Short mmCIF file of C-alpha atoms in Angstrom, two decimals:
data_model
loop_
_atom_site.label_atom_id
_atom_site.label_comp_id
_atom_site.label_asym_id
_atom_site.label_seq_id
_atom_site.Cartn_x
_atom_site.Cartn_y
_atom_site.Cartn_z
CA UNK A 89 376.84 291.07 264.35
CA UNK A 90 373.28 291.53 265.47
CA UNK A 91 370.81 292.16 262.64
CA UNK A 92 367.06 292.70 262.58
CA UNK A 93 364.45 291.88 259.95
CA UNK A 94 361.01 293.45 259.55
CA UNK A 95 358.60 291.71 257.17
CA UNK A 96 355.91 293.31 255.02
CA UNK A 97 355.36 296.94 256.09
CA UNK A 98 351.72 297.58 255.19
CA UNK A 99 350.78 301.20 254.51
CA UNK A 100 350.88 304.17 256.85
CA UNK A 101 350.01 302.09 259.96
CA UNK A 102 353.16 300.03 259.42
CA UNK A 103 355.26 303.10 258.75
CA UNK A 104 353.85 304.77 261.86
CA UNK A 105 354.91 301.83 264.02
CA UNK A 106 358.46 302.03 262.69
CA UNK A 107 358.53 305.77 263.31
CA UNK A 108 357.41 305.29 266.89
CA UNK A 109 359.39 302.21 267.93
CA UNK A 110 362.25 301.24 265.59
CA UNK A 111 364.97 303.53 266.93
CA UNK A 112 364.04 302.68 270.51
CA UNK A 113 364.24 298.94 269.80
CA UNK A 114 367.54 299.31 267.93
CA UNK A 115 369.12 301.02 270.91
CA UNK A 116 367.63 298.69 273.51
CA UNK A 117 368.61 295.51 271.68
CA UNK A 118 371.98 296.80 270.34
CA UNK A 119 371.04 296.10 266.72
CA UNK A 120 373.76 296.78 264.14
CA UNK A 121 371.83 296.45 260.87
CA UNK A 122 368.14 296.54 259.87
CA UNK A 123 366.53 294.87 256.84
CA UNK A 124 362.85 295.45 256.00
CA UNK A 125 360.44 294.48 253.22
CA UNK A 126 358.93 297.51 251.42
CA UNK A 127 356.55 295.96 248.90
CA UNK A 128 353.33 297.01 250.68
CA UNK A 129 354.64 300.21 252.25
CA UNK A 130 352.74 302.75 250.11
CA UNK A 131 349.01 302.25 250.75
CA UNK A 132 349.51 298.52 250.55
CA UNK A 133 350.97 298.33 247.06
CA UNK A 134 354.57 299.14 246.13
CA UNK A 135 356.80 301.98 247.27
CA UNK A 136 356.87 305.71 246.49
CA UNK A 137 359.95 307.93 246.72
CA UNK A 138 358.39 309.85 249.62
CA UNK A 139 357.70 306.72 251.65
CA UNK A 140 361.10 305.27 250.75
CA UNK A 141 362.89 308.29 252.20
CA UNK A 142 360.58 308.20 255.20
CA UNK A 143 361.38 304.57 256.01
CA UNK A 144 365.14 304.99 255.65
CA UNK A 145 364.98 307.97 258.01
CA UNK A 146 363.66 305.66 260.76
CA UNK A 147 366.85 303.56 260.77
CA UNK A 148 366.46 300.92 258.06
CA UNK A 149 369.67 299.99 256.20
CA UNK A 150 368.31 298.03 253.21
CA UNK A 151 364.84 297.11 251.94
CA UNK A 152 363.75 294.01 250.04
CA UNK A 153 360.76 293.58 247.73
CA UNK A 154 358.40 291.05 246.19
CA UNK A 155 355.55 290.72 243.73
CA UNK A 156 354.36 294.32 244.39
CA UNK A 157 357.82 295.78 243.75
CA UNK A 158 356.71 297.28 240.43
CA UNK A 159 353.34 298.73 241.53
CA UNK A 160 354.65 302.32 241.79
CA UNK A 161 356.59 303.95 238.93
CA UNK A 162 358.87 305.61 241.52
CA UNK A 163 360.68 302.31 242.04
CA UNK A 164 362.87 302.30 238.92
CA UNK A 165 365.21 305.20 239.83
CA UNK A 166 365.30 304.04 243.46
CA UNK A 167 367.41 301.03 242.48
CA UNK A 168 370.24 303.44 241.65
CA UNK A 169 369.74 305.99 244.43
CA UNK A 170 368.74 303.91 247.46
CA UNK A 171 369.55 300.54 249.07
CA UNK A 172 366.57 298.82 247.48
CA UNK A 173 366.38 295.19 246.32
CA UNK A 174 363.91 293.27 244.18
CA UNK A 175 363.64 289.46 243.93
CA UNK A 176 366.94 288.23 242.53
CA UNK A 177 365.31 285.53 240.40
CA UNK A 178 363.54 287.96 238.07
CA UNK A 179 364.84 287.25 234.55
CA UNK A 180 368.07 288.80 233.26
CA UNK A 181 367.58 292.36 232.05
CA UNK A 182 365.04 293.37 234.71
CA UNK A 183 366.15 296.60 236.49
CA UNK A 184 367.79 296.36 239.89
CA UNK A 185 369.31 293.46 241.76
CA UNK A 186 368.24 291.12 244.51
CA UNK A 187 371.60 290.63 246.20
CA UNK A 188 373.99 293.10 247.77
CA UNK A 189 376.85 292.86 250.25
CA UNK A 190 377.14 295.32 253.14
CA UNK A 191 379.82 296.14 255.69
CA UNK A 192 378.49 295.66 259.22
CA UNK A 193 381.25 296.73 261.55
CA UNK A 194 384.31 294.70 260.60
CA UNK A 195 382.25 291.95 258.94
CA UNK A 196 380.37 291.56 255.67
CA UNK A 197 376.71 290.63 255.25
CA UNK A 198 374.97 289.59 252.03
CA UNK A 199 371.24 290.25 251.74
CA UNK A 200 369.48 288.04 249.18
CA UNK A 201 365.85 288.62 248.10
CA UNK A 202 364.07 285.73 246.33
CA UNK A 203 360.48 285.16 245.19
CA UNK A 204 358.57 281.89 245.12
CA UNK A 205 356.49 280.38 242.31
CA UNK A 206 353.04 279.31 243.49
CA UNK A 207 350.50 282.11 242.84
CA UNK A 208 353.31 284.56 242.03
CA UNK A 209 354.50 286.40 238.89
CA UNK A 210 356.70 284.56 236.40
CA UNK A 211 360.31 284.33 237.53
CA UNK A 212 363.35 282.13 237.09
CA UNK A 213 363.74 279.13 239.39
CA UNK A 214 364.18 280.46 242.94
CA UNK A 215 365.92 277.33 244.22
CA UNK A 216 368.51 277.21 241.45
CA UNK A 217 369.03 280.96 241.82
CA UNK A 218 369.64 280.47 245.55
CA UNK A 219 372.17 277.70 244.95
CA UNK A 220 374.07 279.65 242.30
CA UNK A 221 374.06 282.96 244.18
CA UNK A 222 375.14 281.47 247.50
CA UNK A 223 377.90 279.50 245.80
CA UNK A 224 379.19 282.73 244.23
CA UNK A 225 379.06 284.53 247.58
CA UNK A 226 381.01 281.75 249.26
CA UNK A 227 383.68 281.94 246.55
CA UNK A 228 383.98 285.66 247.34
CA UNK A 229 384.50 284.81 251.01
CA UNK A 230 381.05 286.02 252.09
CA UNK A 231 379.75 283.74 254.84
CA UNK A 232 377.06 285.85 256.53
CA UNK A 233 374.00 285.61 254.26
CA UNK A 234 370.42 286.66 255.03
CA UNK A 235 367.59 285.52 252.73
CA UNK A 236 364.14 287.13 252.45
CA UNK A 237 362.10 284.49 250.60
CA UNK A 238 358.91 286.20 249.40
CA UNK A 239 356.52 283.32 248.69
CA UNK A 240 352.90 282.22 249.05
CA UNK A 241 353.43 278.55 249.78
CA UNK A 242 354.90 277.48 253.10
CA UNK A 243 356.04 274.28 251.37
CA UNK A 244 358.31 276.31 249.08
CA UNK A 245 359.70 278.22 252.04
CA UNK A 246 360.35 275.04 254.00
CA UNK A 247 361.90 273.50 250.90
CA UNK A 248 364.29 276.43 250.66
CA UNK A 249 365.29 275.83 254.27
CA UNK A 250 365.97 272.15 253.55
CA UNK A 251 368.05 273.11 250.53
CA UNK A 252 370.07 275.94 252.08
CA UNK A 253 370.41 275.12 255.77
CA UNK A 254 374.01 275.27 256.84
CA UNK A 255 374.81 277.35 253.74
CA UNK A 256 373.20 280.66 254.77
CA UNK A 257 372.75 282.41 258.11
CA UNK A 258 368.98 282.94 257.94
CA UNK A 259 365.94 282.37 255.74
CA UNK A 260 362.80 284.27 256.73
CA UNK A 261 359.65 284.26 254.65
CA UNK A 262 357.43 287.20 253.72
CA UNK A 263 354.28 287.81 251.63
CA UNK A 264 351.38 286.17 253.51
CA UNK A 265 351.38 288.88 256.23
CA UNK A 266 350.51 286.16 258.78
CA UNK A 267 353.20 285.24 261.30
CA UNK A 268 354.06 281.57 261.69
CA UNK A 269 355.07 279.79 264.89
CA UNK A 270 358.12 277.94 263.59
CA UNK A 271 361.07 280.21 264.41
CA UNK A 272 364.05 277.90 264.76
CA UNK A 273 367.80 277.52 264.19
CA UNK A 274 369.09 274.38 262.48
CA UNK A 275 372.68 273.79 261.38
CA UNK A 276 373.41 277.44 262.05
CA UNK A 277 370.56 278.69 259.85
CA UNK A 278 367.67 280.63 261.39
CA UNK A 279 364.29 279.97 259.78
CA UNK A 280 360.69 281.22 259.96
CA UNK A 281 358.07 280.52 257.30
CA UNK A 282 356.62 284.04 257.54
CA UNK A 283 357.62 287.05 259.58
CA UNK A 284 354.14 288.55 259.56
CA UNK A 285 353.13 292.11 258.73
CA UNK A 286 353.85 295.38 260.47
CA UNK A 287 350.71 297.49 260.31
CA UNK A 288 347.04 296.94 261.14
CA UNK A 289 346.37 293.77 263.14
CA UNK A 290 342.57 293.84 263.56
CA UNK A 291 341.42 293.21 259.96
CA UNK A 292 342.43 291.04 256.97
CA UNK A 293 346.20 290.97 256.27
CA UNK A 294 346.49 294.67 257.09
CA UNK A 295 343.63 295.75 254.81
CA UNK A 296 340.12 296.94 255.64
CA UNK A 297 337.97 293.80 256.00
CA UNK A 298 334.99 295.02 253.90
CA UNK A 299 336.33 294.17 250.44
CA UNK A 300 337.94 290.82 251.37
CA UNK A 301 334.72 289.71 253.11
CA UNK A 302 332.63 290.74 250.10
CA UNK A 303 334.93 288.70 247.88
CA UNK A 304 334.71 285.68 250.18
CA UNK A 305 330.92 285.90 250.35
CA UNK A 306 330.13 286.76 246.71
CA UNK A 307 333.20 286.10 244.57
CA UNK A 308 333.19 289.76 243.48
CA UNK A 309 336.55 291.51 243.72
CA UNK A 310 337.28 295.10 244.75
CA UNK A 311 340.12 297.43 245.64
CA UNK A 312 341.81 296.72 248.97
CA UNK A 313 342.25 299.75 251.22
CA UNK A 314 344.27 300.43 254.36
CA UNK A 315 341.98 301.31 257.30
CA UNK A 316 342.20 304.92 258.48
CA UNK A 317 342.04 303.73 262.08
CA UNK A 318 343.14 300.37 263.43
CA UNK A 319 345.09 298.52 266.11
CA UNK A 320 348.73 298.18 265.07
CA UNK A 321 351.68 295.85 265.48
CA UNK A 322 355.39 295.89 264.62
CA UNK A 323 356.95 292.44 264.11
CA UNK A 324 360.70 292.00 264.00
CA UNK A 325 363.23 289.17 264.12
CA UNK A 326 366.58 289.81 265.82
CA UNK A 327 369.47 287.49 264.95
CA UNK A 328 373.02 287.05 266.25
CA UNK A 329 375.27 286.03 263.36
CA UNK A 330 378.98 285.26 263.20
CA UNK A 331 381.14 283.33 260.77
CA UNK A 332 378.08 282.54 258.65
CA UNK A 333 376.09 280.95 261.48
CA UNK A 334 373.15 282.19 263.54
CA UNK A 335 373.77 281.34 267.19
CA UNK A 336 370.65 282.89 268.75
CA UNK A 337 367.49 284.65 267.61
CA UNK A 338 364.26 286.02 268.96
CA UNK A 339 361.11 287.69 267.68
CA UNK A 340 359.64 290.94 268.99
CA UNK A 341 355.96 291.78 268.71
CA UNK A 342 355.53 295.45 269.59
CA UNK A 343 351.89 296.49 270.00
CA UNK A 344 350.66 300.07 269.71
CA UNK A 345 349.22 299.87 273.23
CA UNK A 346 352.75 299.41 274.58
CA UNK A 347 352.69 295.66 275.07
CA UNK A 348 355.74 293.69 273.95
CA UNK A 349 355.96 289.94 273.40
CA UNK A 350 359.42 288.43 272.90
CA UNK A 351 359.79 284.82 271.74
CA UNK A 352 363.09 282.96 271.37
CA UNK A 353 363.78 280.74 268.37
CA UNK A 354 364.29 277.13 269.31
CA UNK A 355 367.57 275.45 268.43
CA UNK A 356 367.48 272.02 266.79
CA UNK A 357 369.87 269.60 268.46
CA UNK A 358 372.33 267.75 266.22
#
């Protein structure tokens, strides 16, 4: 199977890029299944019903979340009506789930959403949750497993790779909105510390720079806003997965001026 992953979609600029380019890329690259992170999709914070329906109409199959999952009240009924995940390591009793299994052609694919600990809301241990969940999936005969690890610290993300490599097909980080240059495949597991945002690319993590700069200069906080006009980017990982292993992967950077940059993941030699 060939799957694609889109990291944090930030506001209307991110949604606009998916509207303009996602279907075209799916057809060109023969993509079977699309995963995307929704937690910043509605003006940078959470997800509304309107924007949820909009994003699914562009060709997304399932959406994962993070620390902003709960920012819009619309989210609660969406867990029952749409293919929406939240971090799986939220404590027992929290609405929704962070792991689902999907049929992709004749194969099965598990999508697992986890959240880290540093500078994040209180959650159960992400690493123990990963071990337990993946073990259960393997017992069910599910080998193809994609993990969206929504975390602040690159050390936590790298630690998850060290723990789970060879056990899952891919681990790609989200949350920081800044793409990292460490896309690789080791022991059949694709890894990137952070996918990077889809949205505005000429400001501060997809938000208008005025408030972040004021905070950096004075220590005074304010409300982050999505710029009304900006230069945009769509960032997507494309992965070839079979029998639980990722054999090849590449990243697409689609710019709103038409430019495209494609970078292959490097493969670690045994």
